[in-house]
Amino acid sequence: MFDSVRIREIEKLLKKRGAKRVMVQVPEGLKVSVLKLIDKLNEKGYECLLCIEPSFGACDLADKEAKEMGCDVLLHIGHAIFMKKTALPVIYYEYFIEYDFIPILKRHMSMLSYKKIGLLTTVQFVKSLPKVKRFLETHGKEVFTGKNKHSGYEAQVLGCDFSAALAIKDKVDCFLFLGSGKFHPAGFSINKPVFACDIESGRVYDIGKEIKKEEIKRRLAIEKAKNAKYFAIYVSTKPGQHRLDVAMKIKRKLERLGKHAYIVVANTLTKEKIEGMGIEVIVNTACPRIREDSKALGKIILNPEDIEKIA
Amino acid sequence: MFDSVRIREIEKLLKKRGAKRVMVQVPEGLKVSVLKLIDKLNEKGYECLLCIEPSFGACDLADKEAKEMGCDVLLHIGHAIFMKKTALPVIYYEYFIEYDFIPILKRHMSMLSYKKIGLLTTVQFVKSLPKVKRFLETHGKEVFTGKNKHSGYEAQVLGCDFSAALAIKDKVDCFLFLGSGKFHPAGFSINKPVFACDIESGRVYDIGKEIKKEEIKRRLAIEKAKNAKYFAIYVSTKPGQHRLDVAMKIKRKLERLGKHAYIVVANTLTKEKIEGMGIEVIVNTACPRIREDSKALGKIILNPEDIEKIA
């Protein structure tokens, strides 16, 4: 996965920075080939340290760890620039995949009966957009893209930021998400149909059902939370995720409702860390994706916006 | 477990410091009652945050997390003072248990045939020492205690520091460890018999067999490591555990032996964090206890001193 082109690109970036000691950080999917990259960088005289903490996004930088270890630079691979203030210089190396979505689209064009289509994707696939746009246009569609507040690429969405969709919602008949998994396309609720062109299943499908399922799960969680007494409000120490001010407001609100509410702090949330204390509900102020981990964490999980509904 | 006496003691310490916002950190065993403590402190007007990352010792402070969250002080419960430099003021509240070791000793006095006995224990049991000393003396024994480099209490040992034993080794015929588990008493190899007065099994037993078992395991791990190619040298970001200089030396040594060696950085080491990269051996430069987790981590684990033997 780290082919010679990518290794050369990374080397160039490090050289430009004059880096000597480098902390390397990759998302889980790239761990499998990261040692090869490090071998090559070592050969070129760089002293590489590898951060093995999981990295869930550009909000999840190992900048403090890198600084502590005396590195000159953090080489953060796989995500686009996000954080403005960091503990040391960060090189964001975006890991683009030029995936060919056209065969999937060809097979499933009948799904896309709408004329005006808003495209959305995650950072690794932004290079595939022009080809998809052209393909759709030759099929008589009008294609729209918007830009996110946080991220640099046209049509790019984050799990916590769908402004690229909101920006064009009044212009389009439906959205088409290019990528993998249900988290991103099912994550935003806009009163327009959303389709996923999914590389895992190799099909285009209406994500409406998924969105409804998610909504039902959410409503159920809120109902259960109404009767709960012990709430932990989770604040992450990940540099782009800590929102103590939001947590404090929620704490006061829950206390006014007669609940016991505690601010709990951790880098990543796991079942073991929250067990055995009698907590019934976790209010998650970190990455919104964590709400999906309800089963793995063995707790009811609410996101901040859900709290409005338990009053 | 946090009874009114303890809560009052803690309150007094916080008041003396003039703390307003407090990060609370407890070892796993005390998590079960920590919410009660926080409720009481909240009532008194303190704003408490709870660090839910596991804490394995006084070397494992959440001081940086506390500072990031705008706390005035870290209330670190259960361990004696260890770190000299911290990111913010730390209150170490030692959680003493006045455990009565006498009934166990009475039942098993026949085990202790030696005359000159060196006592060792962990911080929570240091208050039980005088009674044990008197008991042994009335049984005709001579009792010795020493002091550790790192820790404040007579006879106290840490997993990484047995100088309390080394200080008296020439004066005694055997050692007697008061506490629980095998990690501490089996962890140091001095050419003297070691007995454990163990509160879990309620017996006194010769730990010699355990020490031998550990040695065999260690020798086997070293033999296996000789044939391995891919080594990760683990450096922890825990404030009292990072030893990058040691790791760097080991890396160079392994490379001279023709091995691939990589410095990997994480707060706590887990199986998931090290999986899928092709690493065969972990050289652990953090807490020596981690070597015991070989099975859970699914890797051969060596401590720095083991590296001397693979050359």
Coordinates of C-alpha atoms in Angstrom, one line a residue:
Chain A
M1 CA 0.0 0.0 0.0
F2 CA 3.0 2.3 0.6
D3 CA 4.3 2.0 -3.0
S4 CA 7.3 3.8 -4.3
V5 CA 5.3 6.8 -5.5
R6 CA 3.8 7.4 -2.1
I7 CA 7.1 6.8 -0.3
R8 CA 8.8 9.3 -2.5
E9 CA 6.0 11.9 -1.9
I10 CA 6.3 11.4 1.9
E11 CA 10.1 11.7 1.8
K12 CA 9.8 14.9 -0.2
L13 CA 7.5 16.4 2.5
L14 CA 9.9 15.4 5.3
K15 CA 12.9 16.8 3.5
K16 CA 11.1 20.1 2.9
R17 CA 10.5 20.3 6.7
G18 CA 14.1 19.4 7.6
A19 CA 12.7 16.7 9.9
K20 CA 15.1 14.3 11.7
R21 CA 12.9 12.5 14.3
V22 CA 9.5 11.7 13.0
M23 CA 6.4 10.4 14.7
V24 CA 4.4 8.3 12.2
Q25 CA 0.6 8.0 12.7
V26 CA -1.6 5.9 10.4
P27 CA -5.3 4.8 10.5
E28 CA -5.8 1.2 11.4
G29 CA -6.2 0.1 7.8
L30 CA -2.7 1.2 6.9
K31 CA -0.9 -0.4 9.9
V32 CA -0.4 -3.5 7.9
S33 CA 2.2 -1.9 5.6
V34 CA 3.5 0.9 7.7
L35 CA 6.7 -0.9 8.7
K36 CA 7.7 -1.0 5.1
L37 CA 7.4 2.8 5.0
I38 CA 9.4 3.1 8.2
D39 CA 12.2 0.9 6.8
K40 CA 12.5 3.1 3.8
L41 CA 12.5 6.3 5.8
N42 CA 15.1 4.8 8.2
E43 CA 17.3 4.1 5.2
K44 CA 17.1 7.7 4.2
G45 CA 18.4 8.7 7.7
Y46 CA 15.1 9.6 9.4
E47 CA 14.6 8.4 12.9
C48 CA 11.0 7.1 13.0
L49 CA 8.7 6.4 15.9
L50 CA 5.4 4.8 15.3
C51 CA 2.3 5.8 17.3
I52 CA 0.2 2.6 17.7
E53 CA -2.7 4.3 19.4
P54 CA -5.7 3.9 17.1
S55 CA -6.4 7.0 15.0
F56 CA -10.0 7.7 14.1
G57 CA -9.6 10.9 12.1
A58 CA -7.7 14.2 11.7
C59 CA -9.2 15.2 15.0
D60 CA -7.2 12.4 16.6
L61 CA -3.7 13.6 16.3
A62 CA -0.7 12.2 18.2
D63 CA 0.9 15.7 18.3
K64 CA 1.4 15.8 22.1
E65 CA 2.8 12.3 22.1
A66 CA 5.2 13.3 19.3
K67 CA 6.3 16.4 21.1
E68 CA 6.9 14.5 24.3
M69 CA 9.1 12.0 22.4
G70 CA 11.3 14.8 21.1
C71 CA 10.1 14.5 17.5
D72 CA 10.4 17.5 15.1
V73 CA 7.3 16.6 13.2
L74 CA 4.2 14.4 13.2
L75 CA 3.5 12.6 10.0
H76 CA -0.2 12.1 10.1
I77 CA -1.3 9.8 7.2
G78 CA -4.8 9.3 5.8
H79 CA -6.7 12.4 6.8
A80 CA -7.0 15.9 5.5
I81 CA -5.9 18.9 7.5
F82 CA -8.3 19.7 10.4
M83 CA -6.5 21.1 13.5
K84 CA -5.3 24.6 13.3
K85 CA -3.3 24.6 16.6
T86 CA -1.0 21.7 17.2
A87 CA 1.8 21.0 19.7
L88 CA 4.3 20.6 16.9
P89 CA 4.4 20.9 13.1
V90 CA 2.1 18.3 11.5
I91 CA 2.5 16.9 8.0
Y92 CA -0.9 15.7 6.8
Y93 CA -0.3 13.1 4.1
E94 CA -3.6 12.4 2.5
Y95 CA -3.9 8.8 1.4
F96 CA -5.9 9.1 -1.8
I97 CA -7.5 6.0 -3.5
E98 CA -8.5 6.5 -7.1
Y99 CA -11.3 4.1 -6.9
D100 CA -13.4 3.5 -10.0
F101 CA -17.0 3.9 -9.0
I102 CA -18.2 3.8 -12.6
P103 CA -18.8 0.0 -12.9
I104 CA -21.0 0.1 -9.7
L105 CA -22.9 3.2 -11.0
K106 CA -23.4 1.6 -14.4
R107 CA -25.0 -1.5 -12.9
H108 CA -27.3 0.5 -10.7
M109 CA -28.2 3.6 -12.7
S110 CA -31.8 2.7 -12.4
M111 CA -31.7 3.5 -8.7
L112 CA -30.9 7.2 -9.5
S113 CA -34.1 8.4 -11.0
Y114 CA -33.6 12.0 -9.7
K115 CA -32.2 14.7 -12.0
K116 CA -30.3 17.0 -9.6
I117 CA -27.7 15.0 -7.6
G118 CA -25.5 16.3 -4.7
L119 CA -22.3 14.3 -4.4
L120 CA -20.6 13.6 -1.1
T121 CA -17.6 11.5 -0.2
T122 CA -14.8 11.0 2.3
V123 CA -11.3 12.4 1.9
Q124 CA -9.7 9.3 0.4
F125 CA -12.0 9.3 -2.6
V126 CA -12.1 13.0 -3.5
K127 CA -9.9 12.3 -6.6
S128 CA -12.6 10.0 -7.9
L129 CA -15.1 12.8 -8.0
P130 CA -14.5 14.3 -11.5
K131 CA -14.9 11.0 -13.3
V132 CA -18.2 10.3 -11.4
K133 CA -19.4 13.8 -12.2
R134 CA -18.7 13.4 -15.9
F135 CA -20.4 10.0 -15.9
L136 CA -23.5 11.3 -14.3
E137 CA -23.6 14.3 -16.6
T138 CA -23.4 12.1 -19.7
H139 CA -26.4 10.3 -18.2
G140 CA -28.4 13.6 -18.2
K141 CA -27.9 14.5 -14.5
E142 CA -27.1 17.8 -13.0
V143 CA -24.3 17.4 -10.4
F144 CA -23.7 19.7 -7.4
T145 CA -21.0 19.7 -4.8
G146 CA -20.5 21.9 -1.7
K147 CA -17.7 22.6 0.7
N148 CA -17.4 21.7 4.4
K149 CA -16.6 24.2 7.1
H150 CA -13.8 22.0 8.5
S151 CA -12.3 20.3 5.6
G152 CA -10.5 21.4 2.5
Y153 CA -12.0 19.4 -0.3
E154 CA -15.1 20.0 -2.4
A155 CA -17.8 17.4 -1.5
Q156 CA -15.8 16.0 1.4
V157 CA -17.8 15.2 4.6
L158 CA -16.7 14.2 8.1
G159 CA -18.6 12.2 10.6
C160 CA -19.2 15.4 12.6
D161 CA -19.6 17.9 9.7
F162 CA -22.0 17.6 6.9
S163 CA -21.9 21.2 5.8
A164 CA -20.9 20.1 2.3
A165 CA -24.4 18.6 2.1
L166 CA -26.2 21.5 3.8
A167 CA -24.6 24.0 1.4
I168 CA -26.4 22.5 -1.6
K169 CA -29.5 20.9 -0.1
D170 CA -31.9 23.4 -1.7
K171 CA -30.4 22.8 -5.1
V172 CA -30.6 19.0 -5.3
D173 CA -33.3 16.3 -5.5
C174 CA -31.1 13.7 -3.8
F175 CA -27.6 13.0 -2.4
L176 CA -25.2 10.3 -3.6
F177 CA -22.5 9.3 -1.2
L178 CA -19.4 7.6 -2.7
G179 CA -17.4 5.4 -0.3
S180 CA -17.8 2.6 2.2
G181 CA -19.8 1.9 5.3
K182 CA -23.1 3.3 6.5
F183 CA -21.8 5.7 9.1
H184 CA -21.3 8.7 6.9
P185 CA -24.4 8.5 4.6
A186 CA -26.7 7.5 7.4
G187 CA -25.3 10.1 9.7
F188 CA -27.0 13.2 8.5
S189 CA -30.7 13.8 8.4
I190 CA -31.8 16.2 5.6
N191 CA -35.2 16.0 4.2
K192 CA -33.9 14.7 0.9
P193 CA -33.3 11.1 -0.3
V194 CA -29.7 9.8 0.2
F195 CA -28.1 7.1 -1.9
A196 CA -24.9 5.3 -1.2
C197 CA -22.6 4.0 -3.9
D198 CA -20.9 1.5 -1.6
I199 CA -17.6 -0.2 -2.6
E200 CA -18.0 -2.9 0.0
S201 CA -21.3 -4.3 -1.3
G202 CA -20.7 -3.1 -4.8
R203 CA -24.1 -1.5 -5.2
V204 CA -26.1 1.7 -5.1
Y205 CA -28.8 1.7 -2.5
D206 CA -31.3 4.0 -0.8
I207 CA -30.0 4.7 2.7
G208 CA -33.4 5.9 3.8
K209 CA -34.2 2.7 5.6
E210 CA -30.9 2.9 7.5
I211 CA -31.6 6.4 8.6
K212 CA -35.0 5.4 9.8
K213 CA -33.5 2.4 11.8
E214 CA -31.0 4.8 13.3
E215 CA -33.8 7.2 14.3
I216 CA -35.8 4.4 16.0
K217 CA -32.7 3.2 17.9
R218 CA -32.1 6.8 19.0
R219 CA -35.7 7.4 20.2
L220 CA -35.5 4.1 22.1
A221 CA -32.3 5.2 23.8
I222 CA -33.8 8.5 24.7
E223 CA -36.8 6.8 26.3
K224 CA -34.6 4.5 28.3
A225 CA -32.5 7.4 29.4
K226 CA -35.5 9.3 30.8
N227 CA -35.8 6.6 33.5
A228 CA -32.0 6.3 34.2
K229 CA -30.4 8.0 37.2
Y230 CA -26.6 7.7 36.7
F231 CA -25.2 9.6 33.7
A232 CA -21.5 9.8 32.7
I233 CA -20.7 12.7 30.3
Y234 CA -17.8 11.6 28.3
V235 CA -15.1 14.1 27.3
S236 CA -12.2 12.9 25.1
T237 CA -8.6 14.1 25.4
K238 CA -8.2 13.7 21.7
P239 CA -7.0 17.1 20.5
G240 CA -9.9 17.8 18.1
Q241 CA -12.6 16.2 20.2
H242 CA -12.6 17.7 23.7
R243 CA -15.7 19.8 24.5
L244 CA -15.7 20.3 28.2
D245 CA -17.9 23.4 27.9
V246 CA -20.6 21.4 26.2
A247 CA -20.2 18.6 28.8
M248 CA -20.5 21.1 31.7
K249 CA -23.8 22.5 30.3
I250 CA -25.2 19.0 29.9
K251 CA -24.1 18.2 33.5
R252 CA -26.0 21.1 34.9
K253 CA -29.1 20.3 32.7
L254 CA -29.1 16.7 33.9
E255 CA -28.7 17.8 37.5
R256 CA -31.7 20.1 37.1
L257 CA -33.6 17.0 36.0
G258 CA -32.7 15.3 39.2
K259 CA -30.1 13.0 37.7
H260 CA -26.6 12.1 39.0
A261 CA -24.2 13.4 36.3
Y262 CA -20.4 12.9 36.2
I263 CA -17.8 14.2 33.8
V264 CA -15.6 11.3 32.8
V265 CA -12.4 11.8 30.8
A266 CA -10.5 9.4 28.6
N267 CA -8.7 9.3 25.3
T268 CA -10.6 6.5 23.8
L269 CA -13.8 5.0 25.4
T270 CA -13.8 1.3 26.1
K271 CA -16.2 -1.0 28.0
E272 CA -13.6 -1.7 30.7
K273 CA -13.1 2.0 31.4
I274 CA -16.7 2.6 32.2
E275 CA -17.6 -0.7 33.9
G276 CA -18.3 -1.3 37.5
M277 CA -19.3 2.2 38.5
G278 CA -23.1 2.0 38.1
I279 CA -23.3 4.3 35.2
E280 CA -26.4 3.7 33.1
V281 CA -26.1 6.3 30.3
I282 CA -23.1 7.8 28.6
V283 CA -23.6 11.2 27.0
N284 CA -20.9 11.4 24.3
T285 CA -19.4 14.8 23.6
A286 CA -16.6 13.4 21.5
C287 CA -16.9 11.9 18.0
P288 CA -20.6 11.4 17.1
R289 CA -19.7 7.9 15.7
I290 CA -19.3 6.7 19.3
R291 CA -23.0 6.5 19.7
E292 CA -23.0 3.6 17.3
D293 CA -20.8 1.6 19.8
S294 CA -23.7 1.3 22.3
K295 CA -23.7 -2.5 22.1
A296 CA -19.9 -2.8 22.4
L297 CA -19.8 -0.4 25.4
G298 CA -22.8 -2.0 27.0
K299 CA -24.5 1.3 27.8
I300 CA -27.2 3.6 26.5
I301 CA -25.3 6.3 24.6
L302 CA -26.7 9.7 23.7
N303 CA -25.1 12.5 21.8
P304 CA -25.5 16.1 23.0
E305 CA -28.5 16.9 20.8
D306 CA -30.4 13.9 22.3
I307 CA -30.3 15.6 25.7
E308 CA -32.8 18.2 24.5
K309 CA -35.3 15.4 24.2
I310 CA -35.1 13.9 27.6
A311 CA -36.2 17.0 29.5
Chain B
M1 CA -14.8 2.1 50.6
F2 CA -14.8 5.8 50.6
D3 CA -16.1 6.1 54.2
S4 CA -16.7 9.4 56.0
V5 CA -13.2 9.4 57.5
R6 CA -11.5 9.1 54.1
I7 CA -13.9 11.7 52.5
R8 CA -13.1 14.2 55.3
E9 CA -9.3 13.6 54.9
I10 CA -9.6 14.2 51.1
E11 CA -11.7 17.3 51.6
K12 CA -9.1 18.7 54.0
L13 CA -6.4 18.2 51.4
L14 CA -8.4 19.9 48.7
K15 CA -9.3 22.8 50.9
K16 CA -5.7 23.3 51.9
R17 CA -4.8 23.6 48.2
G18 CA -7.7 26.0 47.5
A19 CA -8.7 23.7 44.6
K20 CA -11.9 24.4 42.7
R21 CA -11.8 22.1 39.7
V22 CA -10.4 18.6 40.5
M23 CA -9.4 15.7 38.3
V24 CA -10.0 12.5 40.3
Q25 CA -7.9 9.4 39.5
V26 CA -8.3 6.0 41.2
P27 CA -6.9 2.6 40.6
E28 CA -9.3 0.1 39.1
G29 CA -10.2 -1.5 42.4
L30 CA -11.6 1.8 43.8
K31 CA -13.7 2.7 40.7
V32 CA -16.7 0.9 42.2
S33 CA -17.1 3.5 45.0
V34 CA -15.6 6.6 43.4
L35 CA -18.9 8.2 42.4
K36 CA -19.9 8.4 46.1
L37 CA -16.7 10.4 46.8
I38 CA -17.5 12.7 43.8
D39 CA -21.1 13.2 45.0
K40 CA -19.7 14.3 48.4
L41 CA -17.1 16.6 46.9
N42 CA -19.7 18.1 44.6
E43 CA -21.8 18.9 47.6
K44 CA -18.9 20.8 49.1
G45 CA -18.7 22.9 45.9
Y46 CA -15.8 21.2 44.1
E47 CA -16.1 20.6 40.4
C48 CA -14.9 17.1 39.9
L49 CA -13.9 15.4 36.7
L50 CA -13.1 11.6 36.8
C51 CA -10.3 10.2 34.7
I52 CA -11.5 6.7 33.6
E53 CA -8.2 5.7 32.0
P54 CA -6.8 2.7 34.0
S55 CA -4.1 3.8 36.5
F56 CA -1.4 1.2 37.2
G57 CA 0.6 3.1 39.7
A58 CA 2.0 6.5 40.8
C59 CA 4.0 6.5 37.6
D60 CA 0.7 6.6 35.7
L61 CA -0.6 10.1 36.5
A62 CA -3.3 11.8 34.6
D63 CA -1.6 15.1 35.2
K64 CA -1.5 16.2 31.6
E65 CA -5.2 15.3 31.1
A66 CA -6.0 17.3 34.2
K67 CA -4.2 20.3 33.0
E68 CA -5.8 20.2 29.6
M69 CA -9.2 20.1 31.3
G70 CA -8.4 23.2 33.2
C71 CA -8.2 21.6 36.6
D72 CA -6.3 23.2 39.5
V73 CA -5.2 19.9 40.9
L74 CA -5.0 16.2 40.3
L75 CA -6.3 14.1 43.1
H76 CA -4.4 10.8 42.6
I77 CA -5.7 8.1 45.0
G78 CA -4.1 4.8 46.0
H79 CA -0.4 5.4 45.4
A80 CA 2.4 7.1 47.2
I81 CA 4.3 10.1 45.8
F82 CA 6.6 9.1 43.0
M83 CA 6.8 11.8 40.3
K84 CA 8.8 14.9 41.1
K85 CA 7.9 17.0 38.1
T86 CA 4.2 17.1 37.2
A87 CA 2.1 19.3 34.8
L88 CA 0.0 20.6 37.7
P89 CA -0.1 20.2 41.5
V90 CA -0.8 16.6 42.5
I91 CA -2.4 15.5 45.7
Y92 CA -1.4 11.9 46.4
Y93 CA -4.0 10.4 48.7
E94 CA -2.7 7.1 49.9
Y95 CA -5.4 4.5 50.4
F96 CA -4.2 2.6 53.4
I97 CA -5.8 -0.7 54.4
E98 CA -5.1 -1.8 57.9
Y99 CA -5.2 -5.5 57.1
D100 CA -4.7 -7.9 59.9
F101 CA -2.0 -10.3 58.7
I102 CA -1.7 -12.0 62.1
P103 CA -4.3 -14.7 61.7
I104 CA -2.6 -15.9 58.5
L105 CA 0.9 -15.7 60.1
K106 CA -0.4 -17.6 63.2
R107 CA -1.7 -20.5 61.0
H108 CA 1.5 -20.7 59.0
M109 CA 4.4 -19.8 61.4
S110 CA 5.9 -23.3 60.7
M111 CA 6.8 -22.0 57.2
L112 CA 9.1 -19.4 58.7
S113 CA 11.9 -21.4 60.1
Y114 CA 14.5 -18.6 59.5
K115 CA 15.5 -16.2 62.2
K116 CA 16.3 -13.0 60.5
I117 CA 13.4 -11.8 58.4
G118 CA 13.2 -8.9 55.9
L119 CA 9.8 -7.5 55.5
L120 CA 8.4 -6.1 52.2
T121 CA 5.0 -4.8 51.2
T122 CA 3.1 -2.5 48.9
V123 CA 2.0 1.0 49.9
Q124 CA -1.6 0.2 50.9
F125 CA -0.4 -2.2 53.7
V126 CA 2.5 -0.2 55.2
K127 CA 0.3 0.6 58.2
S128 CA 0.1 -3.1 59.0
L129 CA 3.8 -3.4 59.4
P130 CA 4.3 -2.5 63.1
K131 CA 1.9 -5.2 64.2
V132 CA 3.5 -7.8 62.0
K133 CA 6.9 -6.8 63.3
R134 CA 5.9 -7.1 66.9
F135 CA 4.2 -10.5 66.3
L136 CA 7.3 -11.9 64.6
E137 CA 9.5 -10.5 67.4
T138 CA 7.4 -12.2 70.1
H139 CA 8.0 -15.4 68.1
G140 CA 11.8 -15.0 68.5
K141 CA 12.5 -13.5 65.1
E142 CA 14.7 -10.5 64.2
V143 CA 12.9 -8.2 61.8
F144 CA 14.6 -5.9 59.2
T145 CA 13.2 -3.3 56.9
G146 CA 14.8 -1.2 54.2
K147 CA 13.8 1.8 52.2
N148 CA 13.3 2.1 48.4
K149 CA 14.9 4.8 46.3
H150 CA 11.6 5.9 44.8
S151 CA 9.1 5.6 47.5
G152 CA 8.6 7.1 50.9
Y153 CA 7.7 4.2 53.1
E154 CA 9.9 1.8 55.0
A155 CA 9.6 -1.7 53.5
Q156 CA 7.6 -0.5 50.5
V157 CA 8.4 -2.0 47.2
L158 CA 7.3 -1.1 43.7
G159 CA 7.1 -3.4 40.7
C160 CA 10.1 -1.6 39.2
D161 CA 12.0 -0.9 42.4
F162 CA 13.1 -3.5 45.0
S163 CA 15.8 -1.4 46.6
A164 CA 14.0 -1.8 50.0
A165 CA 15.0 -5.5 49.7
L166 CA 18.5 -4.9 48.3
A167 CA 19.3 -2.6 51.2
I168 CA 18.9 -5.3 53.8
K169 CA 19.7 -8.5 51.8
D170 CA 23.0 -9.1 53.6
K171 CA 21.4 -8.9 57.0
V172 CA 18.5 -11.3 56.5
D173 CA 18.0 -15.1 56.1
C174 CA 14.8 -14.7 54.1
F175 CA 12.2 -12.2 53.0
L176 CA 8.5 -12.0 53.8
F177 CA 6.2 -10.1 51.5
L178 CA 2.9 -9.0 52.9
G179 CA 0.1 -8.3 50.4
S180 CA -1.6 -9.9 47.4
G181 CA -0.6 -11.5 44.1
K182 CA 2.6 -13.0 42.9
F183 CA 3.9 -10.1 40.8
H184 CA 5.7 -8.3 43.6
P185 CA 7.2 -11.2 45.6
A186 CA 8.2 -13.1 42.4
G187 CA 9.6 -10.1 40.7
F188 CA 12.9 -9.8 42.3
S189 CA 15.7 -12.4 42.3
I190 CA 17.9 -12.2 45.2
N191 CA 19.8 -15.2 46.4
K192 CA 17.6 -15.5 49.5
P193 CA 14.3 -17.4 50.1
V194 CA 11.2 -15.3 49.6
F195 CA 7.9 -16.0 51.3
A196 CA 4.6 -14.4 50.6
C197 CA 1.9 -13.8 53.2
D198 CA -0.9 -13.6 50.7
I199 CA -4.3 -12.2 51.6
E200 CA -6.0 -13.7 48.6
S201 CA -5.2 -17.4 49.4
G202 CA -4.9 -16.7 53.1
R203 CA -1.6 -18.6 53.4
V204 CA 2.2 -18.1 53.7
Y205 CA 4.1 -19.9 51.0
D206 CA 7.6 -20.1 49.6
I207 CA 7.6 -18.1 46.3
G208 CA 10.7 -19.9 45.1
K209 CA 8.8 -22.2 42.8
E210 CA 7.1 -19.2 41.2
I211 CA 10.4 -17.4 40.7
K212 CA 11.8 -20.5 39.0
K213 CA 8.8 -20.8 36.8
E214 CA 9.2 -17.1 35.8
E215 CA 12.8 -17.7 35.0
I216 CA 12.1 -20.7 32.8
K217 CA 9.4 -18.7 30.9
R218 CA 11.9 -15.8 30.5
R219 CA 14.6 -18.1 29.2
L220 CA 12.2 -19.6 26.7
A221 CA 11.1 -16.2 25.5
I222 CA 14.7 -15.2 25.0
E223 CA 15.4 -18.4 23.0
K224 CA 12.4 -17.7 20.8
A225 CA 13.4 -14.1 20.3
K226 CA 16.9 -15.1 19.0
N227 CA 15.2 -16.5 15.9
A228 CA 12.7 -13.6 15.5
K229 CA 13.2 -10.9 12.9
Y230 CA 10.7 -8.2 13.7
F231 CA 11.0 -6.4 17.0
A232 CA 8.8 -3.6 18.4
I233 CA 10.4 -1.6 21.2
Y234 CA 7.5 -0.2 23.3
V235 CA 7.8 3.2 24.8
S236 CA 4.9 4.4 27.0
T237 CA 3.6 7.9 27.2
K238 CA 2.7 7.5 30.9
P239 CA 4.6 10.2 32.7
G240 CA 6.7 8.0 34.9
Q241 CA 7.3 5.3 32.3
H242 CA 8.8 6.7 29.2
R243 CA 12.3 5.7 28.6
L244 CA 13.0 6.6 25.0
D245 CA 16.8 6.7 25.5
V246 CA 16.7 3.0 26.7
A247 CA 14.6 2.2 23.7
M248 CA 16.9 3.8 21.2
K249 CA 19.9 1.9 22.6
I250 CA 18.0 -1.4 22.3
K251 CA 17.0 -0.5 18.8
R252 CA 20.6 0.1 17.7
K253 CA 21.7 -3.1 19.5
L254 CA 19.0 -5.2 17.7
E255 CA 19.9 -3.7 14.4
R256 CA 23.5 -4.6 14.9
L257 CA 22.2 -8.2 15.4
G258 CA 20.5 -8.0 12.0
K259 CA 17.0 -7.5 13.3
H260 CA 14.3 -5.1 12.2
A261 CA 13.5 -2.9 15.2
Y262 CA 10.8 -0.3 15.5
I263 CA 10.1 2.1 18.3
V264 CA 6.3 2.0 19.0
V265 CA 4.6 4.5 21.2
A266 CA 1.3 4.2 23.1
N267 CA -0.1 5.0 26.5
T268 CA -1.3 1.5 27.4
L269 CA -0.3 -1.5 25.3
T270 CA -3.1 -3.7 24.1
K271 CA -3.3 -6.6 21.7
E272 CA -5.3 -4.6 19.1
K273 CA -2.6 -1.9 19.0
I274 CA 0.2 -4.2 18.0
E275 CA -1.7 -6.6 15.7
G276 CA -1.5 -7.0 12.0
M277 CA 2.0 -5.4 11.5
G278 CA 4.1 -8.6 11.6
I279 CA 5.8 -7.8 14.9
E280 CA 7.1 -11.0 16.6
V281 CA 8.7 -9.7 19.8
I282 CA 7.9 -6.7 22.0
V283 CA 10.7 -5.2 24.0
N284 CA 9.0 -3.5 26.9
T285 CA 10.7 -0.4 28.3
A286 CA 7.7 0.7 30.4
C287 CA 6.4 -1.0 33.6
P288 CA 8.2 -4.4 34.0
R289 CA 4.8 -6.0 34.9
I290 CA 3.9 -5.8 31.2
R291 CA 6.1 -8.8 30.5
E292 CA 3.6 -10.9 32.3
D293 CA 1.0 -10.0 29.7
S294 CA 2.7 -12.0 27.0
K295 CA -0.3 -14.3 26.6
A296 CA -2.9 -11.5 26.5
L297 CA -0.8 -9.5 24.0
G298 CA -0.1 -12.6 21.9
K299 CA 3.6 -11.8 21.5
I300 CA 6.9 -12.7 23.0
I301 CA 7.7 -10.0 25.5
L302 CA 11.2 -9.1 26.7
N303 CA 12.3 -6.5 29.3
P304 CA 15.5 -4.5 28.6
E305 CA 17.7 -6.7 30.7
D306 CA 16.7 -9.7 28.6
I307 CA 18.2 -8.1 25.5
E308 CA 21.7 -8.6 26.9
K309 CA 21.1 -12.4 26.6
I310 CA 20.0 -12.6 23.0
A311 CA 23.2 -11.3 21.6

